[in-house]
Each structure stands twice: as C-alpha cells, then as structure tokens.
Amino acid sequence: MPRLLIAFITAFFLAAPVRGADATTFTLDNGMQVVVLVDKRAPVVVHMVWYKVGAADEPPGKSGIAHFLEHLMFKGTDDMAAGELSETVARNGGSDNAFTSWDYTAYFQRVAADRLGLMMQMEADRMRDLQMTEEDVATERQVVLEERGQRTDSDPGALFSEQRRAAQFLNHPYGIPVIGWRQEVEKLSREDAFAFYRRFYAPNNAILVVAGDVEPEEVRALAEKYYGPLEPTPDLPERVRPQEPPQLAERRLSFSDPRVAQPYLTRTYLAPERDPGDQRQAARLAILAEILGGSGATSVLGRQLQFESRQAIYTAAFYDGTALDDTVFGLIVVPTPGVSLEEIEAAMDDTIAKFLEEGVDQAQLERIKMQLRASRIYAEDNVQARARRYGAALSVGLSVEDIEAWPDILQEITGEEVVAAARELFDRRRAVTGMIMPAQAEEAGQ
C-alpha cells in the first residue's frame, strides 16, 4: 500500500470519533463496584457480574473448582428453582451464559432494556443464596468431566497446550488448566464448592458492568435496590499468588499423538502484563505481536516464511496483557509438508534475528496502528464486547482510566520501542519451545 494512502487512512481513523460515552462508575456501600456504559442505539442491555476470582486462586489440590462452581451457579437458590434463571431469561427473549478464566469468573445476560431490574434481582439472589444438593454436585461434576473429555482429552492440540503451560509456569498457578486436572475434578465435593463460594462470591469481590440503553442514575437505583442489601465478606484475602522463579535454561518438550494431522512448533516467553498506571511495556509487546505474526500476508514471519521461502503454511504471534500476573508472548509456525520442525525452527530464528537487526518497517507500523484504531471504532458497535473489555480489565486490577488510555498508548509506540522490547523478550534461556507431531499408534501406547 503506498505510503501516502496509508498516511491518509491513518489520519482518517485517528480523527474519527469513538462512539459511546465514557464509563460512569460508582461503588455501593457494601463494596461492589459498578460500571455503566451508555449506548442508546438499540433498546437492549448487557448485564454482567464479574467475580475477582478464577482458576489461579484455587486451593492446592482443588483444581477446576472455580469452573465447577460456575456450573453449579445455575442450580437453585432459596427463591429460584434449578435452571429457573436461564429459563426466565429465555422467556423474556434474552440470552445468558458464564465463563471462567485464570483471573476471573463472569456471568451475563443480554435482554431488553426494561428487563434490567429482573436480571439484577436474580443475579443478586444467587450471589449469596445459592443452594445445591449432593445430586446437583454429582450431576455437574460428571458434566465437567465430559466437557474435559470432549474439549481436552480428545484433542491432541489442547493436551499439548496444557502441557506447554505446565512447563511454562513451574510455580505460578497459571500452569494449572482452568477446567482442572481430571484426577482432582473427580474428587471435588459439595463442601469444596460451598467453601469456595462463601469465600469469594461477595459484593465486595464483584464488579457489575451494565452496557446499553440505560441511564447511569437508573442503574444506580436498581443496583442499590438489589445488590445494596447484600452483606460483604469481611477480611477478604488479598490476591497474592506464588510467583515464578527466574528461568535460567530453555525448556523443550515434544508431544506425539497418532491423532495429530499437522505438526507445528510453538515458542513462548514469560512477558509482563498490563500494569495499573504503567501499560507502555505491554503496549510495545502488543504491537510486536502484530508486527511479527498479526497477518500472514503482511507480518514479518508471514512474509518471510509463508510467501518468500514457502517453508510454512501458517505463522502467528500472540500476546494478551490483560492478566493479574506475568503472562506469555508466543510464536507459532506450521511447516510446509516436507519441511521438518527443526528446519522451520531455524528459519523462524533467522527471521527474528533479521528483524532485530533491520528494525521495524515504518509503513507496516502505521498500517497496524490504523488497523488497531479501526478495530477499536468497530468494536463500539458491540455492547457485549465493550462490557467484556471493561470487566476483564477491571477484574485484574486495571482502572477505568487505564482502559480508556490503552488505545492512545498503542498509537504512541515507536518502532525503536518495539525493537527494544523484542530484544529484552527474546532470550532463549527464558523460552519454552514445544513441538507437536504425529505418532504411530504403537509408539503412543508405549
């Protein structure tokens, strides 16, 4: 793309206003944080409750309990029968679901705006008054085990990823799968679930995000009515996890499985997360991931390995700094048939070395910034995605100011900053390199 055209498009998107007003925030007397994102373009509302607890906060030996409790939260309360919440949402023309990560657990409903009070009433009910029988626990435990069987145990790529994270995080609980290790999930009990629930599910450990056709004062009144009476948990423990010791040597693993159709190589490095008030290093890494592997046609790895040498059929780089503790920066290369994993690894290393020597192509950097700005503008059209962006960031300790400053920080990053971040990051002594490949059935059974 000609530089003049890139400059014109970039200027257009930088000048374009971002739809939607800034967030309105307040805190209830019981400690519950509330964020309101007004969007009047459709008469719908997204109601999300985020708990600042996830798989990395689980007691030792109880892996999977955060995700298990997520399932059990759809059972009954003292006022609702099992399944009544979801049935009520559906009956009112809405949808609902939940998800668990290492750092948070979230529950959401998308409904007509005039049903917001009903959503708050039901969500507040299960925040403190969950009921579950032994039969409920046994049923949902089996559901979770079947989910693990379908999504992890039957998928060699998922098993490989699970092993890679375990090698990456020797001491930090980010190395434990969100769904849990099978042998520990099999032993989770009703007492385990209630202990976790009573400790962490409280208004002073929760964030309410409401996005859509609402007014902030209306949300405040409803939140005070339904969530305000809930008692907070006294002496809520600080979120302190075991941290990783310094990595002094590269870790390598090979994973063979007869079900693997396409071999590939990954390499990951521990990388800093977005820190409150100091997001610039994370922004450099986010831009680096786009430059190296954001697009097969224009990225550094894609151009060299997919189109010039034709040694790879796919390349990518990834980084997500929205985490409470150190996260990972990763590279993926899938070799062309006939190219070995050892050959593609050497080619990847040569490409990165050349990038570090030559630096960032300014036209590519401008194009990436334009694309980031454009995607930010387009994302405002999805109120659920906007609510999720705020909720995830707030759950890991970032502020509303950090969230709203992030797009501008990305636009400020220079090519020199990106190369400096890459030089600091790419130390093979601090890498985990993994290869996944097919195996003969008899080999896999040894």
Coordinates of C-alpha atoms in Angstrom, one line a residue:
M1 CA 0.0 0.0 0.0
P2 CA 1.5 3.4 -1.0
R3 CA 2.8 5.4 2.0
L4 CA 0.6 8.4 1.1
L5 CA -2.5 6.3 1.1
I6 CA -1.5 4.7 4.5
A7 CA -1.0 8.2 5.9
F8 CA -4.4 9.3 4.7
I9 CA -6.3 6.3 6.1
T10 CA -4.4 6.6 9.3
A11 CA -5.3 10.2 9.7
F12 CA -8.9 9.5 9.0
F13 CA -9.3 6.8 11.7
L14 CA -7.2 8.8 14.2
A15 CA -9.6 11.7 13.7
A16 CA -12.8 9.6 13.7
P17 CA -14.7 9.9 17.0
V18 CA -15.2 6.7 19.1
R19 CA -18.9 6.0 19.6
G20 CA -20.3 5.8 23.1
A21 CA -19.7 7.9 26.2
D22 CA -17.0 7.3 28.7
A23 CA -17.8 4.9 31.6
T24 CA -19.7 6.1 34.6
T25 CA -18.5 4.4 37.8
F26 CA -19.6 4.3 41.4
T27 CA -19.2 1.9 44.4
L28 CA -22.1 0.6 46.6
D29 CA -21.8 0.8 50.4
N30 CA -21.1 -2.9 50.5
G31 CA -18.0 -2.5 48.3
M32 CA -19.5 -3.6 44.9
Q33 CA -18.0 -1.7 42.0
V34 CA -20.4 -0.6 39.3
V35 CA -19.6 0.5 35.7
V36 CA -22.2 1.9 33.3
L37 CA -21.6 2.1 29.6
V38 CA -24.4 4.0 27.9
D39 CA -25.3 3.1 24.3
K40 CA -28.7 4.2 23.1
R41 CA -28.7 2.7 19.6
A42 CA -30.8 -0.3 20.4
P43 CA -33.3 -1.0 23.3
V44 CA -31.2 -3.8 24.8
V45 CA -28.9 -4.1 27.8
V46 CA -26.0 -6.4 28.7
H47 CA -25.8 -7.1 32.5
M48 CA -22.6 -8.7 33.6
V49 CA -21.3 -9.6 37.1
W50 CA -17.5 -10.3 37.3
Y51 CA -16.0 -12.0 40.4
K52 CA -12.4 -11.3 41.0
V53 CA -11.5 -15.0 41.4
G54 CA -10.5 -17.6 38.9
A55 CA -8.6 -20.8 38.4
A56 CA -5.3 -19.3 39.6
D57 CA -7.0 -18.5 43.0
E58 CA -8.0 -22.1 43.8
P59 CA -6.8 -24.0 46.9
P60 CA -4.0 -26.6 46.2
G61 CA -5.4 -29.9 45.1
K62 CA -8.8 -28.4 44.1
S63 CA -8.0 -27.5 40.5
G64 CA -11.2 -26.9 38.5
I65 CA -13.2 -25.7 41.5
A66 CA -13.7 -22.2 40.0
H67 CA -15.1 -23.6 36.8
F68 CA -17.1 -26.3 38.6
L69 CA -18.8 -23.6 40.8
E70 CA -19.6 -21.7 37.6
H71 CA -21.7 -24.7 36.5
L72 CA -23.3 -25.0 40.0
M73 CA -24.4 -21.3 40.0
F74 CA -27.1 -22.3 37.5
K75 CA -28.7 -24.5 40.1
G76 CA -31.3 -23.2 42.6
T77 CA -31.4 -20.6 45.3
D78 CA -33.7 -20.1 48.2
D79 CA -36.1 -18.2 45.8
M80 CA -35.4 -19.9 42.4
A81 CA -35.6 -23.5 41.2
A82 CA -32.7 -25.1 39.4
G83 CA -32.5 -23.7 35.9
E84 CA -35.1 -21.0 36.6
L85 CA -32.7 -18.1 35.9
S86 CA -31.8 -19.2 32.4
E87 CA -35.4 -20.2 31.7
T88 CA -36.6 -16.7 32.8
V89 CA -34.0 -15.0 30.6
A90 CA -35.1 -17.1 27.6
R91 CA -38.8 -16.5 28.3
N92 CA -38.0 -12.7 28.2
G93 CA -36.3 -13.0 24.8
G94 CA -32.8 -12.8 26.1
S95 CA -29.7 -15.0 26.3
D96 CA -27.3 -15.8 29.2
N97 CA -24.1 -17.6 29.9
A98 CA -20.9 -17.6 32.0
F99 CA -17.2 -18.2 31.6
T100 CA -14.2 -18.8 33.8
S101 CA -10.6 -17.8 33.3
W102 CA -7.5 -17.9 35.5
D103 CA -8.2 -14.4 36.9
Y104 CA -12.0 -14.0 36.9
T105 CA -15.4 -15.7 36.6
A106 CA -18.2 -13.8 34.9
Y107 CA -22.0 -14.2 34.4
F108 CA -24.0 -12.3 31.9
Q109 CA -27.4 -11.7 30.4
R110 CA -28.4 -9.8 27.2
V111 CA -32.1 -8.7 27.4
A112 CA -34.5 -5.9 26.5
A113 CA -33.5 -2.8 28.5
D114 CA -36.8 -2.8 30.5
R115 CA -35.8 -6.2 32.0
L116 CA -32.6 -5.0 33.7
G117 CA -34.2 -4.9 37.2
L118 CA -35.3 -8.6 36.8
M119 CA -31.8 -9.6 35.9
M120 CA -30.3 -7.8 38.9
Q121 CA -32.9 -9.4 41.2
M122 CA -32.0 -12.9 40.0
E123 CA -28.2 -12.4 39.9
A124 CA -28.2 -10.8 43.3
D125 CA -30.2 -13.8 44.6
R126 CA -27.6 -16.3 43.6
M127 CA -24.6 -14.2 44.7
R128 CA -25.4 -15.0 48.4
D129 CA -28.2 -17.6 48.5
L130 CA -27.0 -20.5 46.2
Q131 CA -28.5 -23.9 47.0
M132 CA -27.1 -27.2 45.7
T133 CA -27.9 -30.8 46.6
E134 CA -25.5 -33.8 46.5
E135 CA -27.3 -34.9 43.4
D136 CA -26.7 -31.5 41.8
V137 CA -23.0 -31.7 42.5
A138 CA -22.7 -35.3 41.2
T139 CA -24.5 -34.4 38.0
E140 CA -22.5 -31.3 37.3
R141 CA -19.2 -33.0 38.2
Q142 CA -19.9 -35.5 35.5
V143 CA -20.8 -32.8 33.0
V144 CA -17.5 -31.1 33.7
L145 CA -15.6 -34.4 33.3
E146 CA -17.4 -35.0 30.0
E147 CA -16.5 -31.4 28.9
R148 CA -12.9 -32.1 29.7
G149 CA -13.1 -35.3 27.7
Q150 CA -14.6 -33.6 24.7
R151 CA -12.5 -30.4 24.6
T152 CA -9.2 -31.5 26.1
D153 CA -8.6 -35.2 26.3
S154 CA -9.8 -35.9 22.8
D155 CA -7.9 -33.0 21.3
P156 CA -4.1 -33.5 21.0
G157 CA -3.7 -29.8 20.4
A158 CA -5.4 -29.0 23.6
L159 CA -3.4 -31.6 25.5
F160 CA -0.2 -30.2 24.0
S161 CA -1.2 -26.6 25.1
E162 CA -2.0 -27.9 28.6
Q163 CA 1.5 -29.5 28.9
R164 CA 3.2 -26.4 27.5
R165 CA 1.5 -24.1 30.1
A166 CA 2.6 -26.6 32.8
A167 CA 6.2 -26.3 31.6
Q168 CA 5.9 -22.5 31.4
F169 CA 4.6 -22.0 34.9
L170 CA 6.6 -24.2 37.3
N171 CA 5.4 -22.3 40.4
H172 CA 2.6 -20.0 39.4
P173 CA -1.0 -21.4 39.2
Y174 CA -1.3 -20.1 35.7
G175 CA 0.2 -23.6 34.8
I176 CA -3.0 -25.3 36.1
P177 CA -5.8 -25.8 33.5
V178 CA -8.9 -23.8 34.1
I179 CA -11.1 -26.9 33.7
G180 CA -8.8 -28.7 36.2
W181 CA -6.7 -31.9 36.2
R182 CA -9.0 -34.9 35.8
Q183 CA -7.9 -36.7 39.0
E184 CA -8.7 -33.7 41.1
V185 CA -12.0 -32.8 39.4
E186 CA -13.2 -36.3 40.1
K187 CA -12.9 -35.6 43.9
L188 CA -14.5 -32.2 44.1
S189 CA -17.3 -32.2 46.6
R190 CA -20.3 -30.1 47.7
E191 CA -18.2 -28.9 50.6
D192 CA -15.4 -27.8 48.3
A193 CA -17.9 -25.8 46.2
F194 CA -19.6 -24.1 49.1
A195 CA -16.3 -23.2 50.7
F196 CA -15.1 -21.5 47.6
Y197 CA -18.4 -19.8 47.0
R198 CA -18.7 -18.4 50.6
R199 CA -15.1 -17.1 50.5
F200 CA -15.1 -15.4 47.1
Y201 CA -18.7 -14.7 45.9
A202 CA -19.5 -11.5 47.7
P203 CA -20.4 -7.9 46.6
N204 CA -17.0 -6.6 47.7
N205 CA -15.3 -9.1 45.4
A206 CA -17.5 -8.3 42.4
I207 CA -17.8 -5.8 39.6
L208 CA -21.2 -5.1 38.0
V209 CA -21.0 -3.9 34.3
V210 CA -24.1 -2.7 32.6
A211 CA -23.9 -1.6 29.0
G212 CA -26.7 -0.5 26.6
D213 CA -29.8 1.6 26.6
V214 CA -29.7 2.8 30.2
E215 CA -29.1 5.9 32.2
P216 CA -26.4 5.9 35.0
E217 CA -28.8 7.1 37.7
E218 CA -31.3 4.4 36.7
V219 CA -28.6 1.7 37.1
R220 CA -27.5 3.2 40.4
A221 CA -31.1 3.0 41.8
L222 CA -31.6 -0.6 40.7
A223 CA -28.1 -1.7 41.9
E224 CA -28.8 -0.2 45.3
K225 CA -32.1 -1.9 45.5
Y226 CA -31.0 -5.4 44.5
Y227 CA -27.3 -5.6 45.3
G228 CA -27.1 -3.0 48.0
P229 CA -28.6 -5.1 50.8
L230 CA -26.1 -8.0 50.3
E231 CA -23.6 -8.4 53.1
P232 CA -19.9 -8.1 52.1
T233 CA -17.3 -10.7 53.1
P234 CA -15.2 -9.4 56.0
D235 CA -11.4 -9.7 55.8
L236 CA -11.5 -10.7 52.1
P237 CA -8.0 -12.1 51.4
E238 CA -5.6 -10.2 49.2
R239 CA -5.0 -11.7 45.8
V240 CA -1.4 -12.9 46.2
R241 CA -0.2 -15.9 44.2
P242 CA 3.1 -17.8 44.1
Q243 CA 5.4 -16.2 41.6
E244 CA 7.7 -17.8 39.0
P245 CA 11.4 -18.1 40.0
P246 CA 13.9 -16.8 37.4
Q247 CA 14.1 -19.1 34.4
L248 CA 17.8 -20.0 33.7
A249 CA 17.5 -22.5 30.9
E250 CA 15.3 -23.1 27.9
R251 CA 12.6 -25.8 28.4
R252 CA 11.7 -28.0 25.5
L253 CA 9.0 -30.6 25.1
S254 CA 7.9 -32.9 22.3
F255 CA 4.4 -34.2 22.1
S256 CA 3.5 -37.1 19.9
D257 CA 0.0 -38.4 19.2
P258 CA -1.4 -40.5 16.3
R259 CA -4.4 -38.1 16.0
V260 CA -2.1 -35.2 15.1
A261 CA -2.8 -34.3 11.4
Q262 CA -0.4 -31.4 11.1
P263 CA 2.9 -30.9 13.1
Y264 CA 3.7 -27.5 14.3
L265 CA 6.1 -25.6 16.7
T266 CA 5.4 -23.1 19.4
R267 CA 7.7 -21.0 21.5
T268 CA 6.5 -18.9 24.4
Y269 CA 8.2 -16.5 26.8
L270 CA 7.1 -15.1 30.1
A271 CA 6.1 -11.5 29.5
P272 CA 4.9 -8.6 31.7
E273 CA 1.2 -7.9 31.9
R274 CA -0.6 -4.5 31.7
D275 CA 0.1 -2.8 35.0
P276 CA -2.1 -0.2 36.5
G277 CA -0.8 3.2 35.6
D278 CA 2.1 1.7 33.6
Q279 CA 0.9 0.0 30.4
R280 CA 3.6 1.1 28.0
Q281 CA 5.7 -2.1 28.0
A282 CA 2.6 -4.2 27.4
A283 CA 1.6 -1.9 24.5
R284 CA 5.1 -2.5 23.0
L285 CA 4.5 -6.2 23.2
A286 CA 1.0 -6.0 21.7
I287 CA 2.4 -4.1 18.7
L288 CA 5.3 -6.5 18.4
A289 CA 2.9 -9.4 18.2
E290 CA 1.0 -7.7 15.3
I291 CA 4.3 -6.9 13.5
L292 CA 5.7 -10.4 13.8
G293 CA 2.5 -12.5 13.3
G294 CA -0.6 -10.5 13.0
S295 CA -1.3 -11.2 9.3
G296 CA 0.2 -13.9 7.1
A297 CA 0.3 -11.6 4.1
T298 CA 2.0 -8.6 5.8
S299 CA 3.6 -9.8 9.1
V300 CA 7.4 -10.4 9.4
L301 CA 7.1 -14.1 9.9
G302 CA 4.3 -14.5 7.3
R303 CA 6.1 -12.6 4.5
Q304 CA 9.4 -14.4 5.0
L305 CA 8.2 -18.0 5.8
Q306 CA 4.9 -18.3 4.0
F307 CA 5.5 -16.2 0.9
E308 CA 9.2 -15.8 0.3
S309 CA 10.8 -19.1 1.4
R310 CA 7.5 -21.0 1.4
Q311 CA 8.7 -23.1 4.4
A312 CA 5.5 -22.5 6.4
I313 CA 1.8 -22.7 5.7
Y314 CA 0.8 -20.7 8.8
T315 CA 2.6 -18.3 11.2
A316 CA 1.3 -16.3 14.2
A317 CA 2.4 -14.4 17.2
F318 CA 0.2 -13.8 20.2
Y319 CA 0.1 -11.7 23.4
D320 CA -2.7 -10.8 25.8
G321 CA -1.6 -8.5 28.6
T322 CA -4.9 -8.5 30.4
A323 CA -3.8 -10.6 33.3
L324 CA -3.1 -10.1 37.0
D325 CA 0.4 -11.6 36.9
D326 CA 3.1 -12.2 34.2
T327 CA 1.6 -13.6 31.0
V328 CA 3.1 -15.1 27.9
F329 CA 4.2 -13.9 24.5
G330 CA 4.1 -16.7 21.9
L331 CA 5.1 -17.7 18.4
I332 CA 3.6 -20.4 16.2
V333 CA 4.8 -21.8 12.9
V334 CA 3.3 -24.7 10.9
P335 CA 5.8 -26.0 8.4
T336 CA 5.0 -26.8 4.7
P337 CA 4.9 -30.6 4.1
G338 CA 8.5 -31.8 3.6
V339 CA 9.9 -29.2 6.0
S340 CA 10.9 -30.6 9.3
L341 CA 10.2 -29.0 12.7
E342 CA 13.9 -28.5 13.2
E343 CA 14.2 -26.7 9.9
I344 CA 11.2 -24.4 10.5
E345 CA 12.6 -23.5 13.9
A346 CA 15.9 -22.5 12.5
A347 CA 14.1 -20.4 9.8
M348 CA 11.9 -18.8 12.4
D349 CA 15.0 -17.9 14.5
D350 CA 16.8 -16.5 11.4
T351 CA 13.7 -14.3 10.6
I352 CA 13.6 -12.9 14.1
A353 CA 17.3 -12.2 14.1
K354 CA 17.0 -10.3 10.8
F355 CA 14.0 -8.3 12.2
L356 CA 16.1 -7.3 15.3
E357 CA 18.9 -6.2 13.0
E358 CA 16.8 -4.3 10.5
G359 CA 14.2 -2.9 12.8
V360 CA 10.5 -2.0 12.2
D361 CA 9.2 -1.0 8.8
Q362 CA 7.5 2.3 9.4
A363 CA 4.8 1.8 6.8
Q364 CA 3.9 -1.5 8.4
L365 CA 3.8 0.2 11.9
E366 CA 1.5 2.9 10.5
R367 CA -0.8 0.3 8.9
I368 CA -1.0 -1.7 12.2
K369 CA -1.9 1.4 14.2
M370 CA -4.6 2.3 11.7
Q371 CA -6.0 -1.2 11.9
L372 CA -6.0 -1.1 15.7
R373 CA -7.8 2.2 15.6
A374 CA -10.3 1.0 13.1
S375 CA -11.0 -2.2 15.1
R376 CA -11.5 -0.1 18.3
I377 CA -14.1 2.0 16.5
Y378 CA -15.9 -1.1 15.1
A379 CA -15.8 -2.8 18.5
E380 CA -18.0 0.0 19.9
D381 CA -20.9 -1.4 17.8
N382 CA -21.0 -4.5 20.1
V383 CA -22.1 -3.5 23.6
Q384 CA -21.4 -7.0 24.9
A385 CA -17.8 -6.9 23.7
R386 CA -17.4 -3.4 25.2
A387 CA -18.8 -4.6 28.6
R388 CA -16.4 -7.6 28.4
R389 CA -13.4 -5.4 27.7
Y390 CA -14.1 -3.3 30.8
G391 CA -15.0 -6.2 33.0
A392 CA -11.9 -8.3 32.2
A393 CA -9.5 -5.3 32.7
L394 CA -11.1 -4.2 36.0
S395 CA -11.0 -7.8 37.3
V396 CA -7.2 -7.9 37.1
G397 CA -6.7 -4.6 38.8
L398 CA -6.7 -2.1 36.0
S399 CA -8.7 1.1 36.4
V400 CA -11.3 2.7 34.1
E401 CA -8.6 5.3 33.3
D402 CA -6.2 2.6 32.3
I403 CA -8.8 1.0 30.0
E404 CA -9.7 4.3 28.3
A405 CA -6.0 5.3 27.9
W406 CA -4.9 2.0 26.3
P407 CA -5.9 2.8 22.7
D408 CA -3.9 6.1 22.8
I409 CA -0.9 4.4 24.3
L410 CA -0.8 1.9 21.5
Q411 CA -0.8 4.8 19.0
E412 CA 2.2 6.3 20.7
I413 CA 4.5 3.3 20.4
T414 CA 7.6 3.8 18.2
G415 CA 9.5 1.3 16.1
E416 CA 12.5 1.8 18.4
E417 CA 10.5 0.9 21.4
V418 CA 9.2 -2.3 19.7
V419 CA 12.7 -3.5 18.9
A420 CA 13.9 -2.7 22.4
A421 CA 11.1 -4.8 23.9
A422 CA 11.8 -7.6 21.4
R423 CA 15.5 -7.7 22.4
E424 CA 14.6 -7.9 26.0
L425 CA 12.0 -10.6 25.5
F426 CA 13.7 -13.0 23.1
D427 CA 16.2 -14.7 25.4
R428 CA 16.2 -18.4 24.6
R429 CA 17.2 -19.2 28.2
R430 CA 13.7 -17.9 29.2
A431 CA 11.8 -19.7 26.5
V432 CA 9.6 -22.8 26.4
T433 CA 9.8 -24.5 22.9
G434 CA 7.3 -27.2 22.1
M435 CA 6.9 -29.5 19.1
I436 CA 3.7 -31.4 18.4
M437 CA 3.8 -34.2 15.8
P438 CA 2.1 -37.4 14.6
A439 CA 3.0 -40.7 16.2
Q440 CA 2.4 -44.3 15.3
A441 CA -0.3 -45.9 17.4
E442 CA 2.1 -48.4 18.8
E443 CA 4.6 -45.7 19.7
A444 CA 1.8 -43.7 21.5
G445 CA 0.9 -46.8 23.5
Q446 CA 4.4 -47.5 24.9

